[in-house]
Amino acid sequence: MAGSLAFLRTLAREHDPARTAVAFTGGKDSSVVLDLWRRALREERGGRAGDAPLLALSLDTGLKFPEVTRLRDEMAASFGARLVIARPAPGCVVGPGDGREACCRARKIEPLLASVRGLGLTLLLTGLRHDEHAARAGLGPLEPRTAPDHLRGHPILAWSEMDVWAYIMQARLPYCSLYDEGYRSLGCAPCTHVADGGERSGRDADKEARMAELRALGYF
């Protein structure tokens, strides 16, 4: 945890917090990153976190579990974060039945990139971890992205699932009730079920197999 916080404090010095956002879903990993970023901003400003904006960017595909979006909204409000919600284009009719790549492109990737561009972000912080997917295993802590140009910072890459839960318990962070029902990784409701194996075993298998392709298109 100390290394992640030190990394974020460095980013807080080198990047404008007003042009930095946490990719915040309401899930366990992004909740930890939002809290760590809040702490980093506070420590860099001598305990005055309110002097710097805390910006959270959330992708709302229209297919999320209500328990997740409720926790997201409550946590952002309690942190005093500005919550910006990226949504699909009005009238979007693309869904899981049209194929996972088409659905993710229309409901996640295009809104994400449009929001990064519209907000003028130079840095987007994520809750990605090396051990959760092979397509993320080779990531470094800073990842340059294009179209639009920005950096993605991954402060908890080296954390395990247990590290995440240990932090949540220690920091007394709220978490989504679905985790208590057997979910271990939370995505869109039609493509997520209770885990029966590894952490992401409850995710749609086709989407998981296409993760490298989705990342190349701009996904996390």
CSV table of N, CA and C in Angstrom, one decimal, residues 34-192:
chain,number,residue,atom,x,y,z
A,34,LEU,N,-9.8,5.2,-5.7
A,34,LEU,CA,-10.4,6.4,-5.3
A,34,LEU,C,-10.0,6.9,-4.0
A,35,ASP,N,-10.0,6.0,-3.0
A,35,ASP,CA,-9.6,6.3,-1.7
A,35,ASP,C,-8.1,6.7,-1.6
A,36,LEU,N,-7.3,5.9,-2.3
A,36,LEU,CA,-5.8,6.2,-2.3
A,36,LEU,C,-5.5,7.5,-2.9
A,37,TRP,N,-6.2,7.9,-4.0
A,37,TRP,CA,-6.0,9.1,-4.7
A,37,TRP,C,-6.5,10.3,-3.8
A,38,ARG,N,-7.6,10.1,-3.1
A,38,ARG,CA,-8.0,11.1,-2.1
A,38,ARG,C,-6.9,11.3,-1.1
A,39,ARG,N,-6.4,10.3,-0.6
A,39,ARG,CA,-5.3,10.4,0.5
A,39,ARG,C,-4.1,11.0,-0.1
A,40,ALA,N,-3.7,10.7,-1.3
A,40,ALA,CA,-2.5,11.3,-1.9
A,40,ALA,C,-2.7,12.8,-2.1
A,41,LEU,N,-3.9,13.2,-2.5
A,41,LEU,CA,-4.1,14.7,-2.7
A,41,LEU,C,-4.1,15.4,-1.4
A,42,ARG,N,-4.7,14.7,-0.3
A,42,ARG,CA,-4.7,15.3,1.0
A,42,ARG,C,-3.2,15.5,1.5
A,43,GLU,N,-2.4,14.4,1.4
A,43,GLU,CA,-1.1,14.5,1.9
A,43,GLU,C,-0.2,15.4,1.2
A,44,GLU,N,-0.4,15.6,-0.1
A,44,GLU,CA,0.4,16.6,-0.9
A,44,GLU,C,0.0,18.0,-0.6
A,45,ARG,N,-1.2,18.2,0.0
A,45,ARG,CA,-1.6,19.5,0.3
A,45,ARG,C,-1.8,19.8,1.8
A,46,GLY,N,-0.9,19.1,2.6
A,46,GLY,CA,-0.9,19.3,4.0
A,46,GLY,C,-2.2,19.0,4.7
A,47,GLY,N,-2.9,18.0,4.3
A,47,GLY,CA,-4.2,17.7,4.9
A,47,GLY,C,-5.4,18.4,4.4
A,48,ARG,N,-5.2,19.2,3.3
A,48,ARG,CA,-6.4,19.9,2.8
A,48,ARG,C,-6.8,19.3,1.5
A,49,ALA,N,-7.5,18.2,1.5
A,49,ALA,CA,-7.9,17.5,0.3
A,49,ALA,C,-8.8,18.3,-0.5
A,50,GLY,N,-9.6,19.2,0.2
A,50,GLY,CA,-10.6,20.0,-0.5
A,50,GLY,C,-10.0,21.0,-1.4
A,51,ASP,N,-8.7,21.3,-1.3
A,51,ASP,CA,-8.0,22.2,-2.2
A,51,ASP,C,-7.8,21.7,-3.6
A,52,ALA,N,-7.9,20.4,-3.8
A,52,ALA,CA,-7.7,19.9,-5.1
A,52,ALA,C,-9.0,19.1,-5.5
A,53,PRO,N,-9.4,19.2,-6.8
A,53,PRO,CA,-10.6,18.4,-7.2
A,53,PRO,C,-10.4,16.9,-7.1
A,54,LEU,N,-11.4,16.2,-6.7
A,54,LEU,CA,-11.4,14.8,-6.8
A,54,LEU,C,-12.4,14.4,-7.8
A,55,LEU,N,-11.9,13.9,-8.9
A,55,LEU,CA,-12.8,13.7,-10.1
A,55,LEU,C,-12.9,12.2,-10.3
A,56,ALA,N,-14.1,11.7,-10.4
A,56,ALA,CA,-14.4,10.3,-10.7
A,56,ALA,C,-15.1,10.1,-12.0
A,57,LEU,N,-14.6,9.3,-12.9
A,57,LEU,CA,-15.3,9.1,-14.2
A,57,LEU,C,-15.8,7.7,-14.2
A,58,SER,N,-17.1,7.6,-14.4
A,58,SER,CA,-17.8,6.2,-14.4
A,58,SER,C,-18.5,6.0,-15.7
A,59,LEU,N,-18.3,4.7,-16.2
A,59,LEU,CA,-18.9,4.3,-17.4
A,59,LEU,C,-20.3,3.6,-17.0
A,60,ASP,N,-21.4,4.2,-17.4
A,60,ASP,CA,-22.7,3.6,-17.1
A,60,ASP,C,-23.2,3.1,-18.5
A,61,THR,N,-23.1,1.8,-18.7
A,61,THR,CA,-23.5,1.2,-19.9
A,61,THR,C,-25.0,1.1,-20.1
A,62,GLY,N,-25.8,1.4,-19.0
A,62,GLY,CA,-27.2,1.1,-19.0
A,62,GLY,C,-27.5,-0.3,-18.6
A,63,LEU,N,-26.5,-1.1,-18.4
A,63,LEU,CA,-26.7,-2.5,-18.1
A,63,LEU,C,-26.1,-2.9,-16.8
A,64,LYS,N,-25.8,-2.0,-15.9
A,64,LYS,CA,-25.1,-2.2,-14.7
A,64,LYS,C,-26.1,-2.7,-13.6
A,65,PHE,N,-25.5,-3.5,-12.6
A,65,PHE,CA,-26.3,-3.9,-11.5
A,65,PHE,C,-26.7,-2.6,-10.7
A,66,PRO,N,-28.0,-2.5,-10.3
A,66,PRO,CA,-28.4,-1.3,-9.5
A,66,PRO,C,-27.6,-1.2,-8.2
A,67,GLU,N,-27.2,-2.3,-7.6
A,67,GLU,CA,-26.5,-2.3,-6.4
A,67,GLU,C,-25.1,-1.6,-6.6
A,68,VAL,N,-24.5,-1.8,-7.7
A,68,VAL,CA,-23.2,-1.2,-8.0
A,68,VAL,C,-23.4,0.3,-8.2
A,69,THR,N,-24.3,0.7,-9.0
A,69,THR,CA,-24.5,2.2,-9.3
A,69,THR,C,-24.9,2.9,-8.0
A,70,ARG,N,-25.7,2.2,-7.2
A,70,ARG,CA,-26.1,2.9,-5.9
A,70,ARG,C,-24.9,3.1,-5.0
A,71,LEU,N,-24.0,2.1,-4.9
A,71,LEU,CA,-22.8,2.2,-4.1
A,71,LEU,C,-21.9,3.3,-4.7
A,72,ARG,N,-21.8,3.3,-6.0
A,72,ARG,CA,-20.9,4.3,-6.7
A,72,ARG,C,-21.4,5.7,-6.3
A,73,ASP,N,-22.7,6.0,-6.4
A,73,ASP,CA,-23.2,7.3,-6.2
A,73,ASP,C,-23.0,7.7,-4.7
A,74,GLU,N,-23.3,6.8,-3.8
A,74,GLU,CA,-23.2,7.1,-2.4
A,74,GLU,C,-21.7,7.3,-2.0
A,75,MET,N,-20.8,6.5,-2.5
A,75,MET,CA,-19.4,6.7,-2.2
A,75,MET,C,-18.8,8.0,-2.7
A,76,ALA,N,-19.2,8.3,-4.0
A,76,ALA,CA,-18.7,9.6,-4.6
A,76,ALA,C,-19.2,10.7,-3.8
A,77,ALA,N,-20.5,10.7,-3.3
A,77,ALA,CA,-21.0,11.8,-2.6
A,77,ALA,C,-20.3,11.9,-1.2
A,78,SER,N,-20.1,10.8,-0.5
A,78,SER,CA,-19.5,10.8,0.8
A,78,SER,C,-18.0,11.3,0.7
A,79,PHE,N,-17.3,11.1,-0.4
A,79,PHE,CA,-16.0,11.5,-0.6
A,79,PHE,C,-15.9,13.0,-1.1
A,80,GLY,N,-17.0,13.5,-1.5
A,80,GLY,CA,-17.0,14.9,-2.0
A,80,GLY,C,-16.4,14.9,-3.4
A,81,ALA,N,-16.6,13.8,-4.2
A,81,ALA,CA,-16.0,13.7,-5.5
A,81,ALA,C,-17.0,14.3,-6.5
A,82,ARG,N,-16.4,14.8,-7.6
A,82,ARG,CA,-17.3,15.2,-8.7
A,82,ARG,C,-17.4,13.9,-9.6
A,83,LEU,N,-18.6,13.4,-9.7
A,83,LEU,CA,-18.8,12.2,-10.4
A,83,LEU,C,-19.3,12.5,-11.8
A,84,VAL,N,-18.6,12.2,-12.8
A,84,VAL,CA,-18.9,12.3,-14.2
A,84,VAL,C,-19.3,11.0,-14.8
A,85,ILE,N,-20.5,10.9,-15.3
A,85,ILE,CA,-21.0,9.6,-15.8
A,85,ILE,C,-21.0,9.6,-17.3
A,86,ALA,N,-20.2,8.7,-17.9
A,86,ALA,CA,-20.1,8.5,-19.4
A,86,ALA,C,-21.2,7.5,-19.8
A,87,ARG,N,-22.0,7.8,-20.7
A,87,ARG,CA,-23.1,7.0,-21.2
A,87,ARG,C,-23.0,6.7,-22.7
A,88,PRO,N,-23.6,5.7,-23.2
A,88,PRO,CA,-23.7,5.5,-24.6
A,88,PRO,C,-24.4,6.6,-25.3
A,89,ALA,N,-24.2,6.7,-26.6
A,89,ALA,CA,-24.9,7.7,-27.4
A,89,ALA,C,-26.4,7.6,-27.3
A,90,PRO,N,-27.1,8.7,-27.2
A,90,PRO,CA,-28.6,8.6,-27.2
A,90,PRO,C,-29.1,7.7,-28.3
A,91,GLY,N,-30.1,6.9,-27.9
A,91,GLY,CA,-30.7,6.0,-28.9
A,91,GLY,C,-29.9,4.7,-29.2
A,92,CYS,N,-28.8,4.5,-28.5
A,92,CYS,CA,-27.9,3.3,-28.7
A,92,CYS,C,-28.8,2.1,-28.5
A,93,VAL,N,-28.8,1.2,-29.5
A,93,VAL,CA,-29.6,0.0,-29.4
A,93,VAL,C,-28.7,-1.3,-29.4
A,94,VAL,N,-27.3,-1.1,-29.5
A,94,VAL,CA,-26.4,-2.2,-29.5
A,94,VAL,C,-26.4,-2.8,-28.1
A,95,GLY,N,-26.5,-4.2,-28.0
A,95,GLY,CA,-26.5,-4.9,-26.8
A,95,GLY,C,-25.7,-6.1,-26.9
A,96,PRO,N,-25.7,-6.9,-25.8
A,96,PRO,CA,-24.9,-8.2,-25.8
A,96,PRO,C,-25.3,-9.1,-26.9
A,97,GLY,N,-26.5,-9.1,-27.4
A,97,GLY,CA,-26.9,-10.0,-28.5
A,97,GLY,C,-26.3,-9.6,-29.8
A,98,ASP,N,-25.7,-8.5,-29.9
A,98,ASP,CA,-25.0,-8.1,-31.1
A,98,ASP,C,-23.5,-8.5,-31.1
A,99,GLY,N,-23.1,-9.2,-30.1
A,99,GLY,CA,-21.7,-9.6,-30.0
A,99,GLY,C,-21.0,-8.7,-28.9
A,100,ARG,N,-20.1,-9.4,-28.2
A,100,ARG,CA,-19.5,-8.7,-27.0
A,100,ARG,C,-18.6,-7.5,-27.5
A,101,GLU,N,-17.9,-7.7,-28.6
A,101,GLU,CA,-17.0,-6.6,-29.0
A,101,GLU,C,-17.8,-5.4,-29.4
A,102,ALA,N,-18.9,-5.6,-30.2
A,102,ALA,CA,-19.7,-4.5,-30.6
A,102,ALA,C,-20.4,-3.8,-29.4
A,103,CYS,N,-20.9,-4.6,-28.5
A,103,CYS,CA,-21.5,-4.1,-27.3
A,103,CYS,C,-20.5,-3.2,-26.5
A,104,CYS,N,-19.4,-3.8,-26.2
A,104,CYS,CA,-18.4,-3.1,-25.4
A,104,CYS,C,-17.9,-1.8,-26.1
A,105,ARG,N,-17.8,-1.9,-27.4
A,105,ARG,CA,-17.3,-0.7,-28.2
A,105,ARG,C,-18.4,0.5,-28.0
A,106,ALA,N,-19.6,0.1,-28.2
A,106,ALA,CA,-20.7,1.1,-28.2
A,106,ALA,C,-21.0,1.6,-26.8
A,107,ARG,N,-21.0,0.7,-25.8
A,107,ARG,CA,-21.4,1.1,-24.5
A,107,ARG,C,-20.3,1.4,-23.5
A,108,LYS,N,-19.1,1.1,-23.8
A,108,LYS,CA,-18.0,1.3,-22.9
A,108,LYS,C,-16.9,2.2,-23.6
A,109,ILE,N,-16.3,1.6,-24.7
A,109,ILE,CA,-15.1,2.3,-25.2
A,109,ILE,C,-15.4,3.6,-25.8
A,110,GLU,N,-16.4,3.8,-26.7
A,110,GLU,CA,-16.7,5.1,-27.3
A,110,GLU,C,-17.0,6.1,-26.2
A,111,PRO,N,-17.9,5.8,-25.2
A,111,PRO,CA,-18.2,6.8,-24.2
A,111,PRO,C,-17.0,7.2,-23.4
A,112,LEU,N,-16.1,6.1,-23.1
A,112,LEU,CA,-14.9,6.4,-22.3
A,112,LEU,C,-14.0,7.4,-23.0
A,113,LEU,N,-13.7,7.1,-24.3
A,113,LEU,CA,-12.8,8.0,-25.0
A,113,LEU,C,-13.3,9.4,-25.3
A,114,ALA,N,-14.7,9.4,-25.5
A,114,ALA,CA,-15.3,10.7,-25.7
A,114,ALA,C,-15.2,11.6,-24.4
A,115,SER,N,-15.4,10.9,-23.2
A,115,SER,CA,-15.3,11.6,-22.0
A,115,SER,C,-13.9,12.1,-21.6
A,116,VAL,N,-12.9,11.2,-21.9
A,116,VAL,CA,-11.5,11.6,-21.7
A,116,VAL,C,-11.2,12.9,-22.6
A,117,ARG,N,-11.7,12.9,-23.8
A,117,ARG,CA,-11.5,14.0,-24.7
A,117,ARG,C,-12.2,15.2,-24.2
A,118,GLY,N,-13.5,15.0,-23.9
A,118,GLY,CA,-14.3,16.2,-23.5
A,118,GLY,C,-13.9,16.8,-22.2
A,119,LEU,N,-13.4,16.0,-21.3
A,119,LEU,CA,-12.9,16.6,-20.0
A,119,LEU,C,-11.5,17.1,-20.0
A,120,GLY,N,-10.8,16.9,-21.2
A,120,GLY,CA,-9.4,17.3,-21.3
A,120,GLY,C,-8.5,16.6,-20.3
A,121,LEU,N,-8.8,15.3,-20.1
A,121,LEU,CA,-7.9,14.6,-19.1
A,121,LEU,C,-6.6,14.3,-19.7
A,122,THR,N,-5.6,14.4,-18.8
A,122,THR,CA,-4.2,14.0,-19.2
A,122,THR,C,-3.8,12.7,-18.5
A,123,LEU,N,-4.5,12.4,-17.4
A,123,LEU,CA,-4.2,11.2,-16.6
A,123,LEU,C,-5.5,10.6,-16.1
A,124,LEU,N,-5.6,9.3,-16.4
A,124,LEU,CA,-6.8,8.5,-15.9
A,124,LEU,C,-6.2,7.3,-15.0
A,125,LEU,N,-6.7,7.3,-13.8
A,125,LEU,CA,-6.2,6.3,-12.8
A,125,LEU,C,-7.2,5.1,-12.8
A,126,THR,N,-6.7,3.9,-12.8
A,126,THR,CA,-7.5,2.7,-12.9
A,126,THR,C,-7.2,1.7,-11.8
A,127,GLY,N,-8.1,0.8,-11.6
A,127,GLY,CA,-7.9,-0.3,-10.6
A,127,GLY,C,-7.4,-1.6,-11.2
A,128,LEU,N,-6.8,-1.5,-12.4
A,128,LEU,CA,-6.3,-2.8,-13.0
A,128,LEU,C,-5.2,-3.5,-12.1
A,129,ARG,N,-5.2,-4.8,-12.2
A,129,ARG,CA,-4.2,-5.6,-11.5
A,129,ARG,C,-3.6,-6.6,-12.4
A,130,HIS,N,-2.4,-6.9,-12.2
A,130,HIS,CA,-1.7,-7.9,-13.0
A,130,HIS,C,-2.3,-9.3,-13.0
A,131,ASP,N,-2.8,-9.7,-11.8
A,131,ASP,CA,-3.2,-11.1,-11.6
A,131,ASP,C,-4.6,-11.4,-12.0
A,132,GLU,N,-5.3,-10.4,-12.5
A,132,GLU,CA,-6.7,-10.6,-12.8
A,132,GLU,C,-7.0,-11.1,-14.2
A,133,HIS,N,-6.0,-10.8,-15.1
A,133,HIS,CA,-6.2,-11.2,-16.5
A,133,HIS,C,-4.9,-11.2,-17.3
A,134,ALA,N,-4.7,-12.2,-18.1
A,134,ALA,CA,-3.4,-12.3,-18.9
A,134,ALA,C,-3.2,-11.1,-19.7
A,135,ALA,N,-4.2,-10.4,-20.3
A,135,ALA,CA,-4.1,-9.3,-21.1
A,135,ALA,C,-3.5,-8.1,-20.4
A,136,ARG,N,-3.6,-8.1,-19.1
A,136,ARG,CA,-3.1,-7.0,-18.2
A,136,ARG,C,-1.8,-7.3,-17.5
A,137,ALA,N,-1.3,-8.6,-17.7
A,137,ALA,CA,-0.1,-9.0,-16.9
A,137,ALA,C,1.1,-8.3,-17.3
A,138,GLY,N,1.3,-7.7,-18.5
A,138,GLY,CA,2.5,-7.1,-18.9
A,138,GLY,C,2.4,-5.5,-18.7
A,139,LEU,N,1.4,-5.0,-18.1
A,139,LEU,CA,1.3,-3.6,-18.0
A,139,LEU,C,2.3,-3.0,-17.0
A,140,GLY,N,2.8,-1.8,-17.3
A,140,GLY,CA,3.6,-1.0,-16.4
A,140,GLY,C,2.7,0.0,-15.7
A,141,PRO,N,3.2,0.6,-14.7
A,141,PRO,CA,2.4,1.5,-13.9
A,141,PRO,C,1.9,2.8,-14.6
A,142,LEU,N,2.6,3.2,-15.7
A,142,LEU,CA,2.1,4.3,-16.5
A,142,LEU,C,2.0,3.8,-17.9
A,143,GLU,N,0.9,4.0,-18.5
A,143,GLU,CA,0.6,3.5,-19.9
A,143,GLU,C,0.1,4.6,-20.8
A,144,PRO,N,0.9,5.0,-21.7
A,144,PRO,CA,0.5,6.1,-22.7
A,144,PRO,C,-0.6,5.5,-23.6
A,145,ARG,N,-1.6,6.3,-23.8
A,145,ARG,CA,-2.7,6.0,-24.7
A,145,ARG,C,-2.9,7.1,-25.7
A,146,THR,N,-3.4,6.8,-26.9
A,146,THR,CA,-3.7,7.8,-27.9
A,146,THR,C,-5.2,7.8,-28.3
A,147,ALA,N,-5.5,8.8,-29.0
A,147,ALA,CA,-6.9,9.0,-29.6
A,147,ALA,C,-8.0,9.0,-28.5
A,148,PRO,N,-7.9,9.9,-27.6
A,148,PRO,CA,-7.0,11.0,-27.4
A,148,PRO,C,-5.8,10.7,-26.6
A,149,ASP,N,-4.8,11.5,-26.7
A,149,ASP,CA,-3.5,11.3,-26.0
A,149,ASP,C,-3.8,11.6,-24.5
A,150,HIS,N,-3.4,10.6,-23.7
A,150,HIS,CA,-3.4,10.7,-22.2
A,150,HIS,C,-2.6,9.5,-21.6
A,151,LEU,N,-2.4,9.7,-20.4
A,151,LEU,CA,-1.7,8.6,-19.6
A,151,LEU,C,-2.7,7.9,-18.8
A,152,ARG,N,-2.5,6.6,-18.6
A,152,ARG,CA,-3.3,5.8,-17.7
A,152,ARG,C,-2.4,5.3,-16.6
A,153,GLY,N,-2.7,5.6,-15.4
A,153,GLY,CA,-1.9,5.2,-14.2
A,153,GLY,C,-2.6,4.0,-13.5
A,154,HIS,N,-1.8,3.0,-13.2
A,154,HIS,CA,-2.3,1.8,-12.6
A,154,HIS,C,-1.6,1.6,-11.2
A,155,PRO,N,-2.1,2.2,-10.1
A,155,PRO,CA,-1.4,2.2,-8.9
A,155,PRO,C,-1.5,0.9,-8.1
A,156,ILE,N,-2.4,0.0,-8.4
A,156,ILE,CA,-2.5,-1.3,-7.6
A,156,ILE,C,-2.2,-2.5,-8.5
A,157,LEU,N,-1.4,-2.3,-9.5
A,157,LEU,CA,-1.1,-3.4,-10.4
A,157,LEU,C,-0.6,-4.7,-9.7
A,158,ALA,N,0.3,-4.5,-8.7
A,158,ALA,CA,0.9,-5.6,-8.0
A,158,ALA,C,0.1,-6.2,-6.9
A,159,TRP,N,-1.1,-5.6,-6.6
A,159,TRP,CA,-1.9,-6.1,-5.5
A,159,TRP,C,-2.6,-7.4,-5.9
A,160,SER,N,-2.9,-8.2,-4.9
A,160,SER,CA,-3.8,-9.4,-5.1
A,160,SER,C,-5.2,-9.0,-4.7
A,161,GLU,N,-6.1,-9.9,-5.0
A,161,GLU,CA,-7.5,-9.8,-4.6
A,161,GLU,C,-7.5,-9.7,-3.1
A,162,MET,N,-6.8,-10.4,-2.4
A,162,MET,CA,-6.8,-10.4,-0.9
A,162,MET,C,-6.2,-9.1,-0.4
A,163,ASP,N,-5.2,-8.5,-1.1
A,163,ASP,CA,-4.7,-7.2,-0.7
A,163,ASP,C,-5.8,-6.1,-0.8
A,164,VAL,N,-6.6,-6.2,-1.9
A,164,VAL,CA,-7.7,-5.3,-2.0
A,164,VAL,C,-8.7,-5.4,-0.9
A,165,TRP,N,-9.1,-6.6,-0.5
A,165,TRP,CA,-10.0,-6.7,0.5
A,165,TRP,C,-9.4,-6.3,1.9
A,166,ALA,N,-8.1,-6.6,2.1
A,166,ALA,CA,-7.5,-6.2,3.3
A,166,ALA,C,-7.5,-4.7,3.5
A,167,TYR,N,-7.3,-4.0,2.4
A,167,TYR,CA,-7.3,-2.5,2.4
A,167,TYR,C,-8.7,-2.0,2.7
A,168,ILE,N,-9.7,-2.6,2.1
A,168,ILE,CA,-11.1,-2.2,2.3
A,168,ILE,C,-11.5,-2.4,3.7
A,169,MET,N,-11.1,-3.5,4.3
A,169,MET,CA,-11.4,-3.7,5.7
A,169,MET,C,-10.7,-2.7,6.6
A,170,GLN,N,-9.4,-2.5,6.4
A,170,GLN,CA,-8.6,-1.6,7.2
A,170,GLN,C,-9.1,-0.2,7.1
A,171,ALA,N,-9.4,0.2,5.9
A,171,ALA,CA,-9.9,1.6,5.7
A,171,ALA,C,-11.4,1.8,6.0
A,172,ARG,N,-12.0,0.7,6.2
A,172,ARG,CA,-13.5,0.7,6.5
A,172,ARG,C,-14.3,1.3,5.3
A,173,LEU,N,-13.9,0.9,4.1
A,173,LEU,CA,-14.6,1.4,3.0
A,173,LEU,C,-15.9,0.6,2.8
A,174,PRO,N,-16.9,1.3,2.3
A,174,PRO,CA,-18.1,0.6,1.9
A,174,PRO,C,-17.8,-0.3,0.7
A,175,TYR,N,-18.6,-1.4,0.5
A,175,TYR,CA,-18.4,-2.2,-0.7
A,175,TYR,C,-19.8,-2.7,-1.1
A,176,CYS,N,-19.9,-3.1,-2.4
A,176,CYS,CA,-21.2,-3.5,-2.9
A,176,CYS,C,-21.6,-4.9,-2.3
A,177,SER,N,-22.9,-4.9,-2.0
A,177,SER,CA,-23.5,-6.1,-1.3
A,177,SER,C,-23.4,-7.4,-2.2
A,178,LEU,N,-23.2,-7.2,-3.5
A,178,LEU,CA,-23.1,-8.4,-4.4
A,178,LEU,C,-21.9,-9.3,-4.1
A,179,TYR,N,-20.9,-8.7,-3.5
A,179,TYR,CA,-19.7,-9.5,-3.2
A,179,TYR,C,-20.1,-10.5,-2.1
A,180,ASP,N,-21.0,-10.1,-1.2
A,180,ASP,CA,-21.4,-11.1,-0.1
A,180,ASP,C,-22.2,-12.2,-0.7
A,181,GLU,N,-22.7,-12.1,-1.9
A,181,GLU,CA,-23.5,-13.1,-2.5
A,181,GLU,C,-22.7,-14.0,-3.4
A,182,GLY,N,-21.4,-13.9,-3.5
A,182,GLY,CA,-20.6,-14.8,-4.2
A,182,GLY,C,-20.0,-14.2,-5.5
A,183,TYR,N,-20.3,-13.0,-5.8
A,183,TYR,CA,-19.7,-12.3,-7.0
A,183,TYR,C,-18.3,-11.9,-6.5
A,184,ARG,N,-17.3,-12.0,-7.5
A,184,ARG,CA,-15.9,-11.6,-7.1
A,184,ARG,C,-15.4,-10.5,-8.0
A,185,SER,N,-16.1,-10.4,-9.2
A,185,SER,CA,-15.7,-9.3,-10.2
A,185,SER,C,-17.0,-8.8,-10.8
A,186,LEU,N,-17.3,-7.5,-10.8
A,186,LEU,CA,-18.6,-7.0,-11.2
A,186,LEU,C,-18.5,-6.3,-12.5
A,187,GLY,N,-19.2,-6.7,-13.5
A,187,GLY,CA,-19.4,-6.0,-14.8
A,187,GLY,C,-20.8,-5.7,-15.0
A,188,CYS,N,-21.2,-5.7,-16.3
A,188,CYS,CA,-22.6,-5.5,-16.7
A,188,CYS,C,-23.4,-6.8,-16.3
A,189,ALA,N,-24.6,-6.5,-15.9
A,189,ALA,CA,-25.5,-7.6,-15.3
A,189,ALA,C,-25.7,-8.8,-16.3
A,190,PRO,N,-25.9,-8.5,-17.6
A,190,PRO,CA,-26.1,-9.7,-18.5
A,190,PRO,C,-24.9,-10.5,-18.7
A,191,CYS,N,-23.7,-10.0,-18.4
A,191,CYS,CA,-22.5,-10.7,-18.7
A,191,CYS,C,-21.7,-11.1,-17.4
A,192,THR,N,-22.4,-11.1,-16.3
A,192,THR,CA,-21.7,-11.4,-15.0
A,192,THR,C,-22.6,-12.3,-14.2
